[in-house]
Tab-separated table of C-alpha atoms and ligand atoms in Angstrom:
chain	number	residue	atom	x	y	z
S	1	UNK	CA	-94.025	13.018	112.310
S	2	UNK	CA	-91.140	10.707	111.527
S	3	UNK	CA	-87.468	11.530	111.408
S	4	UNK	CA	-84.344	10.062	109.993
S	5	UNK	CA	-80.859	10.517	111.320
S	6	UNK	CA	-77.827	11.204	109.181
S	7	UNK	CA	-79.556	11.384	105.808
S	8	UNK	CA	-77.359	13.791	103.820
S	9	UNK	CA	-79.883	14.485	101.036
S	10	UNK	CA	-82.508	15.429	103.588
S	11	UNK	CA	-80.330	18.007	105.409
S	12	UNK	CA	-82.260	20.969	106.731
S	13	UNK	CA	-80.852	24.477	106.727
S	14	UNK	CA	-80.199	25.387	110.355
S	15	UNK	CA	-82.283	28.596	109.995
S	16	UNK	CA	-85.401	26.524	109.521
S	17	UNK	CA	-84.765	24.340	112.559
S	18	UNK	CA	-86.295	25.157	115.916
S	19	UNK	CA	-84.877	23.513	118.998
S	20	UNK	CA	-86.940	23.223	122.166
S	21	UNK	CA	-84.711	23.292	125.254
S	22	UNK	CA	-86.317	22.073	128.484
S	23	UNK	CA	-84.846	23.658	131.629
S	24	UNK	CA	-84.676	22.440	135.224
S	25	UNK	CA	-85.386	25.486	137.436
S	26	UNK	CA	-82.284	25.884	139.597
S	27	UNK	CA	-79.497	28.395	138.999
S	28	UNK	CA	-76.860	25.697	138.466
S	29	UNK	CA	-78.993	24.198	135.688
S	30	UNK	CA	-80.498	27.362	134.174
S	31	UNK	CA	-77.047	28.890	133.558
S	32	UNK	CA	-75.573	26.066	131.462
S	33	UNK	CA	-78.840	25.398	129.581
S	34	UNK	CA	-79.183	29.045	128.525
S	35	UNK	CA	-75.508	29.075	127.591
S	36	UNK	CA	-76.103	25.997	125.436
S	37	UNK	CA	-79.132	27.682	123.858
S	38	UNK	CA	-76.965	30.719	123.067
S	39	UNK	CA	-74.305	28.518	121.479
S	40	UNK	CA	-76.859	26.708	119.289
S	41	UNK	CA	-78.552	29.996	118.378
S	42	UNK	CA	-75.182	31.343	117.224
S	43	UNK	CA	-75.057	28.314	114.874
S	44	UNK	CA	-78.331	29.449	113.303
S	45	UNK	CA	-80.948	27.414	115.173
S	46	UNK	CA	-84.158	29.063	116.413
S	47	UNK	CA	-84.634	28.523	120.134
S	48	UNK	CA	-87.660	27.907	122.324
S	49	UNK	CA	-86.990	27.675	126.061
S	50	UNK	CA	-89.556	25.553	127.899
S	51	UNK	CA	-89.260	26.099	131.652
S	52	UNK	CA	-91.320	25.581	134.817
S	53	UNK	CA	-92.855	28.816	136.144
S	54	UNK	CA	-90.817	28.516	139.346
S	55	UNK	CA	-87.448	30.334	139.058
S	56	UNK	CA	-88.330	31.651	135.585
S	57	UNK	CA	-85.389	33.093	133.661
S	58	UNK	CA	-85.702	36.698	132.506
S	59	UNK	CA	-86.792	36.632	128.825
S	60	UNK	CA	-85.602	40.207	128.206
S	61	UNK	CA	-81.982	38.997	128.497
S	62	UNK	CA	-82.605	36.741	125.499
S	63	UNK	CA	-84.590	38.698	122.893
S	64	UNK	CA	-83.848	36.080	120.202
S	65	UNK	CA	-85.506	33.254	122.114
S	66	UNK	CA	-89.143	32.293	122.589
S	67	UNK	CA	-89.981	31.449	126.216
S	68	UNK	CA	-92.602	28.872	127.095
S	69	UNK	CA	-93.520	28.878	130.808
S	70	UNK	CA	-94.927	25.494	131.889
S	71	UNK	CA	-97.462	25.504	134.758
S	72	UNK	CA	-95.771	23.582	137.593
S	73	UNK	CA	-98.289	23.829	140.446
S	74	UNK	CA	-95.527	24.965	142.832
S	75	UNK	CA	-95.870	27.830	145.290
S	76	UNK	CA	-92.228	28.351	146.231
S	77	UNK	CA	-89.798	31.206	146.464
S	78	UNK	CA	-86.484	29.325	146.708
S	79	UNK	CA	-84.902	25.910	146.393
S	80	UNK	CA	-83.121	24.251	149.319
S	81	UNK	CA	-81.096	21.052	149.683
S	82	UNK	CA	-83.868	19.672	151.917
S	83	UNK	CA	-86.682	20.124	149.410
S	84	UNK	CA	-84.654	19.565	146.229
S	85	UNK	CA	-86.029	16.092	145.531
S	86	UNK	CA	-89.650	16.812	146.450
S	87	UNK	CA	-89.580	19.874	144.182
S	88	UNK	CA	-88.138	17.814	141.392
S	89	UNK	CA	-90.796	15.119	141.784
S	90	UNK	CA	-93.569	17.739	141.760
S	91	UNK	CA	-92.135	19.195	138.556
S	92	UNK	CA	-92.028	15.744	136.961
S	93	UNK	CA	-95.620	15.116	137.998
S	94	UNK	CA	-97.035	18.485	136.951
S	95	UNK	CA	-95.078	19.548	133.875
S	96	UNK	CA	-95.157	16.506	131.620
S	97	UNK	CA	-98.650	16.915	130.142
S	98	UNK	CA	-98.500	20.710	129.645
S	99	UNK	CA	-95.120	20.300	127.934
S	100	UNK	CA	-96.539	17.658	125.595
S	101	UNK	CA	-99.535	19.875	124.798
S	102	UNK	CA	-97.411	22.957	124.105
S	103	UNK	CA	-95.049	21.155	121.770
S	104	UNK	CA	-97.933	19.422	120.010
S	105	UNK	CA	-99.422	22.890	119.359
S	106	UNK	CA	-96.080	24.114	118.024
S	107	UNK	CA	-95.929	21.175	115.645
S	108	UNK	CA	-99.465	21.827	114.431
S	109	UNK	CA	-98.668	25.464	113.684
S	110	UNK	CA	-96.220	24.160	111.073
S	111	UNK	CA	-94.151	27.380	111.012
S	112	UNK	CA	-91.674	26.997	108.089
S	113	UNK	CA	-89.201	29.236	109.966
S	114	UNK	CA	-89.397	27.115	113.049
S	115	UNK	CA	-90.072	23.452	112.430
S	116	UNK	CA	-89.178	21.659	115.628
S	117	UNK	CA	-86.111	19.529	114.891
S	118	UNK	CA	-85.657	18.038	118.343
S	119	UNK	CA	-86.102	18.403	122.087
S	120	UNK	CA	-82.958	19.069	124.086
S	121	UNK	CA	-83.625	18.501	127.769
S	122	UNK	CA	-81.788	18.828	131.065
S	123	UNK	CA	-81.187	15.295	132.384
S	124	UNK	CA	-83.207	16.151	135.507
S	125	UNK	CA	-86.247	16.756	133.251
S	126	UNK	CA	-86.068	13.153	132.020
S	127	UNK	CA	-89.804	12.999	131.222
S	128	UNK	CA	-89.111	15.252	128.209
S	129	UNK	CA	-87.588	12.209	126.474
S	130	UNK	CA	-90.917	10.380	126.720
S	131	UNK	CA	-92.778	13.478	125.526
S	132	UNK	CA	-90.447	13.632	122.516
S	133	UNK	CA	-91.002	9.930	121.790
S	134	UNK	CA	-94.796	10.399	121.995
S	135	UNK	CA	-94.546	13.199	119.443
S	136	UNK	CA	-92.106	11.254	117.237
S	137	UNK	CA	-89.394	13.838	117.801
S	138	UNK	CA	-85.737	13.065	118.421
S	139	UNK	CA	-84.387	14.032	121.840
S	140	UNK	CA	-80.960	14.938	123.206
S	141	UNK	CA	-80.068	14.635	126.873
S	142	UNK	CA	-77.930	17.355	128.488
S	143	UNK	CA	-75.686	16.773	131.511
S	144	UNK	CA	-74.896	19.985	133.316
S	145	UNK	CA	-72.599	18.030	135.644
S	146	UNK	CA	-69.395	16.058	135.049
S	147	UNK	CA	-69.648	13.178	132.572
S	148	UNK	CA	-68.632	10.852	135.412
S	149	UNK	CA	-71.974	11.585	137.071
S	150	UNK	CA	-73.634	9.715	134.188
S	151	UNK	CA	-71.871	6.561	135.349
S	152	UNK	CA	-72.627	7.286	138.977
S	153	UNK	CA	-76.327	7.633	138.103
S	154	UNK	CA	-76.239	4.361	136.155
S	155	UNK	CA	-74.465	2.382	138.887
S	156	UNK	CA	-77.455	1.286	140.907
S	157	UNK	CA	-76.741	-0.773	144.001
S	158	UNK	CA	-80.007	-2.681	143.681
S	159	UNK	CA	-79.590	-3.099	139.987
S	160	UNK	CA	-81.617	-6.249	139.488
S	161	UNK	CA	-84.750	-4.998	141.154
S	162	UNK	CA	-87.632	-4.455	138.820
S	163	UNK	CA	-87.588	-1.097	137.157
S	164	UNK	CA	-83.888	-0.435	137.580
S	165	UNK	CA	-81.350	-0.713	134.833
S	166	UNK	CA	-78.557	-3.214	135.310
S	167	UNK	CA	-75.224	-1.528	135.209
S	168	UNK	CA	-72.250	-3.287	133.630
S	169	UNK	CA	-71.095	-5.127	136.749
S	170	UNK	CA	-67.555	-5.614	135.517
S	171	UNK	CA	-67.070	-1.870	135.308
S	172	UNK	CA	-68.082	-1.167	138.871
S	173	UNK	CA	-66.486	-4.247	140.441
S	174	UNK	CA	-63.185	-4.416	138.609
S	175	UNK	CA	-60.732	-3.325	141.303
S	176	UNK	CA	-57.944	-2.896	138.773
S	177	UNK	CA	-59.830	-0.275	136.794
S	178	UNK	CA	-58.273	3.014	137.797
S	179	UNK	CA	-58.987	6.567	136.859
S	180	UNK	CA	-55.557	8.063	137.340
S	181	UNK	CA	-55.056	7.739	141.112
S	182	UNK	CA	-58.666	6.826	141.873
S	183	UNK	CA	-60.552	3.601	141.676
S	184	UNK	CA	-63.719	4.253	139.685
S	185	UNK	CA	-65.718	2.534	142.398
S	186	UNK	CA	-64.412	4.984	145.020
S	187	UNK	CA	-65.161	7.892	142.738
S	188	UNK	CA	-68.752	6.784	142.258
S	189	UNK	CA	-69.272	6.272	145.990
S	190	UNK	CA	-68.780	10.013	146.472
S	191	UNK	CA	-72.276	10.365	144.964
S	192	UNK	CA	-73.719	8.733	148.091
S	193	UNK	CA	-73.316	5.257	149.535
S	194	UNK	CA	-76.903	4.672	150.625
S	195	UNK	CA	-79.123	6.673	148.320
S	196	UNK	CA	-82.839	6.797	149.158
S	197	UNK	CA	-85.442	5.093	146.968
S	198	UNK	CA	-86.428	8.487	145.539
S	199	UNK	CA	-82.864	9.173	144.495
S	200	UNK	CA	-82.501	5.694	143.002
S	201	UNK	CA	-85.717	6.108	141.027
S	202	UNK	CA	-84.531	9.454	139.740
S	203	UNK	CA	-81.192	7.985	138.696
S	204	UNK	CA	-82.876	5.039	136.975
S	205	UNK	CA	-85.290	7.302	135.086
S	206	UNK	CA	-82.503	9.682	134.080
S	207	UNK	CA	-80.279	6.851	132.897
S	208	UNK	CA	-83.121	5.247	130.989
S	209	UNK	CA	-83.994	8.560	129.287
S	210	UNK	CA	-80.364	9.059	128.319
S	211	UNK	CA	-80.199	5.606	126.781
S	212	UNK	CA	-83.390	6.276	124.817
S	213	UNK	CA	-82.210	9.622	123.453
S	214	UNK	CA	-80.405	10.170	120.164
S	215	UNK	CA	-77.393	11.755	121.841
S	216	UNK	CA	-76.065	13.284	125.028
S	217	UNK	CA	-74.422	16.679	125.391
S	218	UNK	CA	-72.095	17.108	128.369
S	219	UNK	CA	-70.770	20.391	129.726
S	220	UNK	CA	-67.284	19.006	130.139
S	221	UNK	CA	-63.949	19.292	128.367
S	222	UNK	CA	-62.539	16.112	126.857
S	223	UNK	CA	-59.141	16.342	128.539
S	224	UNK	CA	-60.732	16.628	132.004
S	225	UNK	CA	-62.453	13.257	131.674
S	226	UNK	CA	-60.521	11.545	128.900
S	227	UNK	CA	-60.377	8.221	130.776
S	228	UNK	CA	-63.998	8.405	131.854
S	229	UNK	CA	-65.636	9.387	128.561
S	230	UNK	CA	-64.837	6.139	126.678
S	231	UNK	CA	-66.230	4.095	129.608
S	232	UNK	CA	-69.410	6.141	129.496
S	233	UNK	CA	-69.659	5.764	125.740
S	234	UNK	CA	-69.462	1.954	126.202
S	235	UNK	CA	-72.597	2.050	128.315
S	236	UNK	CA	-74.602	4.761	126.560
S	237	UNK	CA	-74.617	3.738	122.936
S	238	UNK	CA	-75.832	7.074	121.557
S	239	UNK	CA	-73.055	9.553	120.754
S	240	UNK	CA	-71.817	11.778	123.590
S	241	UNK	CA	-70.692	15.297	122.768
S	242	UNK	CA	-68.298	16.918	125.262
S	243	UNK	CA	-68.736	20.557	124.249
S	244	UNK	CA	-67.857	22.376	127.466
S	245	UNK	CA	-67.089	24.773	128.913
S	246	UNK	CA	-70.410	26.266	127.723
S	247	UNK	CA	-69.826	29.583	129.478
S	248	UNK	CA	-66.723	30.310	127.400
S	249	UNK	CA	-68.648	29.725	124.166
S	250	UNK	CA	-71.559	31.929	125.303
S	251	UNK	CA	-69.800	34.621	127.303
S	252	UNK	CA	-72.330	37.432	127.018
S	253	UNK	CA	-75.441	35.697	128.306
S	254	UNK	CA	-76.649	36.533	131.825
S	255	UNK	CA	-79.124	34.298	133.602
S	256	UNK	CA	-78.705	35.235	137.251
S	257	UNK	CA	-81.882	34.837	139.317
S	258	UNK	CA	-80.452	37.099	142.057
S	259	UNK	CA	-79.163	40.638	141.610
S	260	UNK	CA	-75.380	40.650	141.236
S	261	UNK	CA	-73.513	43.026	143.548
S	262	UNK	CA	-70.985	44.594	141.185
S	263	UNK	CA	-69.541	46.726	144.001
S	264	UNK	CA	-67.275	43.819	144.878
S	265	UNK	CA	-65.390	44.335	141.613
S	266	UNK	CA	-64.356	47.864	142.728
S	267	UNK	CA	-63.275	46.301	146.047
S	268	UNK	CA	-61.223	43.668	144.175
S	269	UNK	CA	-59.614	46.449	142.089
S	270	UNK	CA	-57.981	47.721	145.305
S	271	UNK	CA	-56.472	44.359	146.326
S	272	UNK	CA	-53.035	42.994	145.476
S	273	UNK	CA	-52.611	40.528	142.635
S	274	UNK	CA	-53.752	36.962	143.507
S	275	UNK	CA	-54.171	37.875	147.182
S	276	UNK	CA	-57.936	37.357	147.592
S	277	UNK	CA	-59.758	34.158	148.507
S	278	UNK	CA	-63.200	34.067	146.867
S	279	UNK	CA	-65.725	32.125	148.972
S	280	UNK	CA	-69.049	30.924	147.576
S	281	UNK	CA	-71.163	27.813	148.034
S	282	UNK	CA	-73.416	28.137	145.011
S	283	UNK	CA	-77.140	28.598	144.726
S	284	UNK	CA	-78.639	25.814	146.864
S	285	UNK	CA	-76.271	24.768	149.695
S	286	UNK	CA	-76.886	26.272	153.114
S	287	UNK	CA	-75.069	26.517	156.488
S	288	UNK	CA	-76.075	26.299	160.110
S	289	UNK	CA	-75.115	28.863	162.732
S	290	UNK	CA	-72.040	26.960	163.904
S	291	UNK	CA	-70.698	26.525	160.351
S	292	UNK	CA	-71.197	30.247	159.702
S	293	UNK	CA	-69.233	31.173	162.826
S	294	UNK	CA	-66.406	28.720	162.080
S	295	UNK	CA	-66.203	30.012	158.511
S	296	UNK	CA	-66.054	33.652	159.657
S	297	UNK	CA	-63.434	32.870	162.322
S	298	UNK	CA	-61.401	30.724	159.897
S	299	UNK	CA	-61.388	33.563	157.359
S	300	UNK	CA	-60.371	36.037	160.071
S	301	UNK	CA	-57.555	33.765	161.337
S	302	UNK	CA	-56.195	33.110	157.828
S	303	UNK	CA	-55.150	36.779	157.604
S	304	UNK	CA	-55.891	36.783	153.882
S	305	UNK	CA	-58.269	39.203	152.163
S	306	UNK	CA	-61.490	37.502	151.106
S	307	UNK	CA	-64.666	38.079	149.129
S	308	UNK	CA	-67.483	36.021	150.659
S	309	UNK	CA	-70.908	35.382	149.133
S	310	UNK	CA	-73.588	34.744	151.764
S	311	UNK	CA	-76.845	34.140	149.927
S	312	UNK	CA	-79.963	35.554	151.625
S	313	UNK	CA	-81.749	32.843	153.663
S	314	UNK	CA	-78.816	30.441	153.331
S	315	UNK	CA	-77.903	30.495	157.036
S	316	UNK	CA	-80.307	28.832	159.456
S	317	UNK	CA	-83.657	30.585	159.578
S	318	UNK	CA	-82.186	34.073	159.316
S	319	UNK	CA	-82.421	36.549	156.490
S	320	UNK	CA	-78.674	37.251	156.180
S	321	UNK	CA	-75.772	37.841	158.614
S	322	UNK	CA	-77.766	38.373	161.823
S	323	UNK	CA	-76.082	35.358	163.422
S	324	UNK	CA	-72.592	36.872	163.125
S	325	UNK	CA	-71.649	38.779	166.302
S	326	UNK	CA	-71.287	42.518	165.524
S	327	UNK	CA	-67.682	42.570	166.759
S	328	UNK	CA	-66.737	39.768	164.414
S	329	UNK	CA	-68.472	41.477	161.498
S	330	UNK	CA	-66.309	44.542	162.165
S	331	UNK	CA	-63.072	42.521	162.430
S	332	UNK	CA	-63.618	40.613	159.214
S	333	UNK	CA	-65.130	43.661	157.515
S	334	UNK	CA	-61.708	45.349	157.559
S	335	UNK	CA	-60.149	42.631	155.458
S	336	UNK	CA	-63.099	41.133	153.717
S	337	UNK	CA	-66.012	42.003	151.498
S	338	UNK	CA	-69.293	40.167	152.051
S	339	UNK	CA	-72.014	40.247	149.397
S	340	UNK	CA	-75.350	38.522	148.809
S	341	UNK	CA	-74.582	37.473	145.235
S	342	UNK	CA	-71.530	38.158	143.080
S	343	UNK	CA	-70.896	38.357	139.331
S	344	UNK	CA	-68.950	35.112	139.791
S	345	UNK	CA	-67.392	34.682	136.369
S	346	UNK	CA	-66.077	38.261	136.491
S	347	UNK	CA	-64.789	37.707	140.031
S	348	UNK	CA	-62.890	34.550	139.086
S	349	UNK	CA	-61.384	36.308	136.059
S	350	UNK	CA	-60.164	39.203	138.244
S	351	UNK	CA	-56.379	39.357	138.743
S	352	UNK	CA	-56.751	39.930	142.500
S	353	UNK	CA	-58.354	36.526	143.052
S	354	UNK	CA	-55.853	33.822	143.998
S	355	UNK	CA	-58.082	31.041	145.346
S	356	UNK	CA	-61.685	29.838	145.424
S	357	UNK	CA	-63.228	28.143	148.462
S	358	UNK	CA	-66.101	26.360	146.742
S	359	UNK	CA	-68.818	23.754	147.291
S	360	UNK	CA	-67.621	22.275	143.972
S	361	UNK	CA	-70.839	22.716	141.999
S	362	UNK	CA	-69.917	21.737	138.461
S	363	UNK	CA	-70.440	25.239	137.035
S	364	UNK	CA	-68.224	26.767	139.706
S	365	UNK	CA	-65.628	24.056	139.054
S	366	UNK	CA	-65.523	24.764	135.316
S	367	UNK	CA	-65.541	28.541	135.829
S	368	UNK	CA	-62.569	28.255	138.191
S	369	UNK	CA	-60.640	25.927	135.871
S	370	UNK	CA	-61.125	28.329	132.962
S	371	UNK	CA	-59.528	31.160	134.964
S	372	UNK	CA	-56.703	29.031	136.406
S	373	UNK	CA	-57.883	29.634	139.997
S	374	UNK	CA	-56.912	26.879	142.497
S	375	UNK	CA	-59.716	25.587	144.707
S	376	UNK	CA	-60.414	24.729	148.312
S	377	UNK	CA	-63.135	22.083	148.190
S	378	UNK	CA	-66.027	21.778	150.613
S	379	UNK	CA	-68.642	19.627	148.855
S	380	UNK	CA	-72.152	19.689	150.306
S	381	UNK	CA	-74.482	17.400	148.312
S	382	UNK	CA	-75.129	15.521	145.078
S	383	UNK	CA	-72.373	15.499	142.494
S	384	UNK	CA	-70.218	17.920	144.483
S	385	UNK	CA	-68.297	15.120	146.265
S	386	UNK	CA	-67.384	13.660	142.901
S	387	UNK	CA	-66.192	17.045	141.629
S	388	UNK	CA	-64.138	17.577	144.802
S	389	UNK	CA	-62.353	14.233	144.272
S	390	UNK	CA	-61.615	15.171	140.697
S	391	UNK	CA	-60.231	18.571	141.760
S	392	UNK	CA	-58.091	17.427	144.672
S	393	UNK	CA	-57.067	13.835	143.831
S	394	UNK	CA	-57.219	13.444	140.070
S	395	UNK	CA	-56.435	16.857	138.595
S	396	UNK	CA	-54.528	18.174	141.621
S	397	UNK	CA	-55.748	21.740	141.173
S	398	UNK	CA	-57.103	22.102	144.698
S	399	UNK	CA	-57.229	20.851	148.272
S	400	UNK	CA	-60.147	19.254	150.097
S	401	UNK	CA	-61.372	20.587	153.450
S	402	UNK	CA	-62.801	18.257	156.077
S	403	UNK	CA	-66.612	18.149	156.097
S	404	UNK	CA	-66.760	19.431	159.699
S	405	UNK	CA	-65.772	23.069	159.566
S	406	UNK	CA	-63.284	24.121	162.267
S	407	UNK	CA	-61.741	27.579	162.303
S	408	UNK	CA	-58.111	26.401	162.818
S	409	UNK	CA	-58.319	23.841	160.027
S	410	UNK	CA	-59.957	26.371	157.708
S	411	UNK	CA	-57.246	28.967	158.336
S	412	UNK	CA	-54.536	26.294	157.879
S	413	UNK	CA	-56.014	25.092	154.585
S	414	UNK	CA	-56.317	28.666	153.270
S	415	UNK	CA	-52.639	29.282	154.048
S	416	UNK	CA	-51.625	25.992	152.406
S	417	UNK	CA	-53.463	27.028	149.250
S	418	UNK	CA	-52.659	30.751	149.171
S	419	UNK	CA	-49.237	31.079	150.799
S	420	UNK	CA	-47.234	27.863	151.065
S	421	UNK	CA	-45.150	26.048	148.436
S	422	UNK	CA	-47.766	23.320	148.101
S	423	UNK	CA	-50.181	26.019	146.930
S	424	UNK	CA	-47.698	27.234	144.323
S	425	UNK	CA	-47.542	23.768	142.736
S	426	UNK	CA	-51.332	23.605	142.673
S	427	UNK	CA	-51.439	27.088	141.112
S	428	UNK	CA	-49.084	26.020	138.336
S	429	UNK	CA	-51.208	22.966	137.602
S	430	UNK	CA	-54.358	25.150	137.590
S	431	UNK	CA	-52.671	27.507	135.124
S	432	UNK	CA	-51.815	24.543	132.860
S	433	UNK	CA	-55.476	23.445	133.006
S	434	UNK	CA	-56.615	26.931	132.028
S	435	UNK	CA	-54.390	26.801	128.956
S	436	UNK	CA	-55.634	23.341	127.984
S	437	UNK	CA	-59.228	24.519	128.389
S	438	UNK	CA	-58.503	27.434	126.036
S	439	UNK	CA	-56.974	25.118	123.459
S	440	UNK	CA	-60.093	22.925	123.452
S	441	UNK	CA	-62.019	25.895	122.051
S	442	UNK	CA	-59.622	26.511	119.169
S	443	UNK	CA	-60.368	25.251	115.680
S	444	UNK	CA	-59.559	21.543	115.738
S	445	UNK	CA	-59.706	21.499	119.554
S	446	UNK	CA	-61.872	18.822	121.192
S	447	UNK	CA	-64.783	21.118	122.055
S	448	UNK	CA	-64.801	22.862	118.702
S	449	UNK	CA	-64.748	19.540	116.843
S	450	UNK	CA	-67.475	17.969	118.996
S	451	UNK	CA	-69.681	21.046	118.569
S	452	UNK	CA	-69.373	20.866	114.789
S	453	UNK	CA	-70.343	17.189	114.934
S	454	UNK	CA	-73.326	17.960	117.152
S	455	UNK	CA	-74.574	20.626	114.722
S	456	UNK	CA	-74.265	18.088	111.882
S	457	UNK	CA	-76.290	15.589	113.873
S	458	UNK	CA	-79.085	18.061	114.591
S	459	UNK	CA	-79.189	19.155	110.965
S	460	UNK	CA	-79.613	15.535	109.964
S	461	UNK	CA	-82.905	15.195	111.896
S	462	UNK	CA	-85.420	15.345	109.094
S	463	UNK	CA	-89.035	16.235	109.910
S	464	UNK	CA	-91.251	14.473	107.313
S	465	UNK	CA	-94.773	15.726	107.993
S	466	UNK	CA	-96.916	16.888	110.875
S	467	UNK	CA	-99.989	15.141	112.166
S	468	UNK	CA	-102.299	16.145	114.997
S	469	UNK	CA	-103.918	13.786	117.489
N	501	UDX	C1	-76.196	22.726	141.584
N	501	UDX	C2	-75.274	21.673	142.201
N	501	UDX	O1	-74.783	22.185	143.435
N	501	UDX	C3	-74.152	21.380	141.248
N	501	UDX	O2	-73.269	20.441	141.840
N	501	UDX	C4	-74.709	20.874	139.955
N	501	UDX	O3	-73.666	20.511	139.089
N	501	UDX	C5	-75.587	21.972	139.374
N	501	UDX	O4	-76.605	22.308	140.292
N	501	UDX	P1	-75.193	25.134	142.350
N	501	UDX	O5	-75.227	24.824	143.781
N	501	UDX	O6	-76.030	26.239	141.914
N	501	UDX	O7	-75.516	23.937	141.376
N	501	UDX	O8	-73.631	25.400	141.988
N	501	UDX	P2	-72.918	25.621	140.613
N	501	UDX	O9	-73.034	24.431	139.714
N	501	UDX	O10	-71.548	26.027	140.928
N	501	UDX	O11	-73.704	26.820	139.918
N	501	UDX	C6	-73.815	28.074	140.498
N	501	UDX	C7	-73.864	29.118	139.432
N	501	UDX	O12	-74.228	30.343	140.038
N	501	UDX	C8	-72.521	29.338	138.750
N	501	UDX	O13	-72.702	29.491	137.363
N	501	UDX	C9	-72.002	30.619	139.358
N	501	UDX	O14	-71.233	31.418	138.495
N	501	UDX	C10	-73.269	31.348	139.731
N	501	UDX	N1	-73.059	32.225	140.899
N	501	UDX	C11	-72.799	31.697	142.125
N	501	UDX	C12	-73.116	33.570	140.712
N	501	UDX	O15	-73.323	34.058	139.601
N	501	UDX	N2	-72.920	34.380	141.798
N	501	UDX	C13	-72.672	33.905	143.038
N	501	UDX	O16	-72.523	34.716	143.962
N	501	UDX	C14	-72.607	32.509	143.199
C-alpha cells in the first residue's frame, strides 16, 4: 500500500477511514487515548483500539469501537513506579510482531467501510511507527504529556553516542533563551538530571519515532505552551497539533480501570463552597509509611475539609489504610473523606472543591486547569516535575511543596493556598486559565482550529491498494 499526503482530488470520506489507535496500558495514558478516539469517532472515523492485554479497557463503554487485544506476555495486576520501565520494555519486546500481524490481516480484509488510513500511537508505544512503516501506512504520534516533554525527551545528555539523536545544542545551551521566568534548560532538568541508559534509550526511540511520523498530536492547549510549541516545531519537522484538553472534547467517555466511589460526591454536596482540598496522586505513584503519616497529620493540622484518594496497594506493602493509627483515622474522618478511587473530573468540577493537592500528572493538571482549581504540587516521577514547574513558576496557578513531606509544612502550604491572600491571587489566575481553556474550544479557538486541520490531514492520507506479504 502506498499513500499520498495532501492530495485534494484523492480525499477519502471520513466514514470510510478506519484509524488504529495503539494504547499504552496505564490509566494516565488510556484516558487521553480513548478520549482522542472518541473525538475522532465524532468526526466520522471508524476506530480500532489496539491495546496490550494488561490493564485492558472495558469495551462495553465504547460500543462504537473495535477492540484488538495484543498478547503481551505479562502476568501483572498493577503498575508501579518501580516496574514502570521494565513493563514498558516487555511490552515493546512482546507486542510489536502481534500488532504487525493484526494490522496486516485488517489490511488484507479490505473492508470498504474500514480501510485503515493510519496508525495513531501513544508515544510510549514507539514501535508502532516502525510497524506502520513496514506496512506502508502513515503514522501519527500522540503525546499524552505536556508538549515540553517532547523537548525534554529529545535533549539527550550523551547526544553524540551512537544510536542517540543529536539535539539542537544551541537550544539547550543558550542561557538567554527563557520561557517566561524559566530557563528552558532548568525546565528540562526537571525530567531527571542523570537518567539511566534504559530511560535514555526510551527517549531516543520515542524521539526518533516522532520524527519519522507524519504528525504529532499533543494533549495541550496552545496558550499554555505558546513559547514552547514553536521551539518544538523547529525540531520536529512534521506538523504538531495541539488539540487539548481532550477530556473536554470527549466528556462522556469513561475509561476508569478502578471502580469510582461516587459516594464522595454526596459528601462534597454537604461542604461549603470552595472549602475542600482534593488530594490525589494519580494511578501509579505510591507512598511509604512515613509519607502516609505526615500527609494524614498535615491534613489534620490544616483544619480544612479534604477528600483524599488512597489507591489500594499504594502505601508500602499494605492493602489500604492499615498503617494509619486508628485514633488518627477517627480524627481525620470527622473532617475528611477518604476513598480508594474518585470520579476525579466530577470532583474537580464540584463547587465545594477549592484546591487540589496533586502529583501533577498531566491529565490531573489539565483537568484542574479546566475547572479553575488552584494546585498544590508534589511531583513524584517522570514528567511530573516539569508540570509542577509550569504550574507554580510559569503559570502561577499553584504552589510547590517540598519533596520531603513534613506535617507542619504541609499544613502551612494548604493554608497558603486555601486561606491566605496569596491563595486568592492564585485562584484568580486559575479562574483566568479556565476561561482561556474554554475559549480554545470555541469555533476559531486554537484547539478547534487545530482539530479541523488534523481531520483534513487524516482525510488526505490516500490508500492506493492492498498487498499481502
Ligand atoms: C502518568 C504520569 O504520572 C503522568 O505524569 C503522565 O502524564 C501520564 O501517566 P498518572 O499517574 O496516572 O499518569 O496521573 P494523571 O496523568 O494525572 O492521570 C490520572 C488519571 O486518573 C486522570 O485522568 C484522573 O482523572 C484519573 N483519576 C485519578 C481518577 O479518575 N480517579 C482518581 O481517584 C484519581
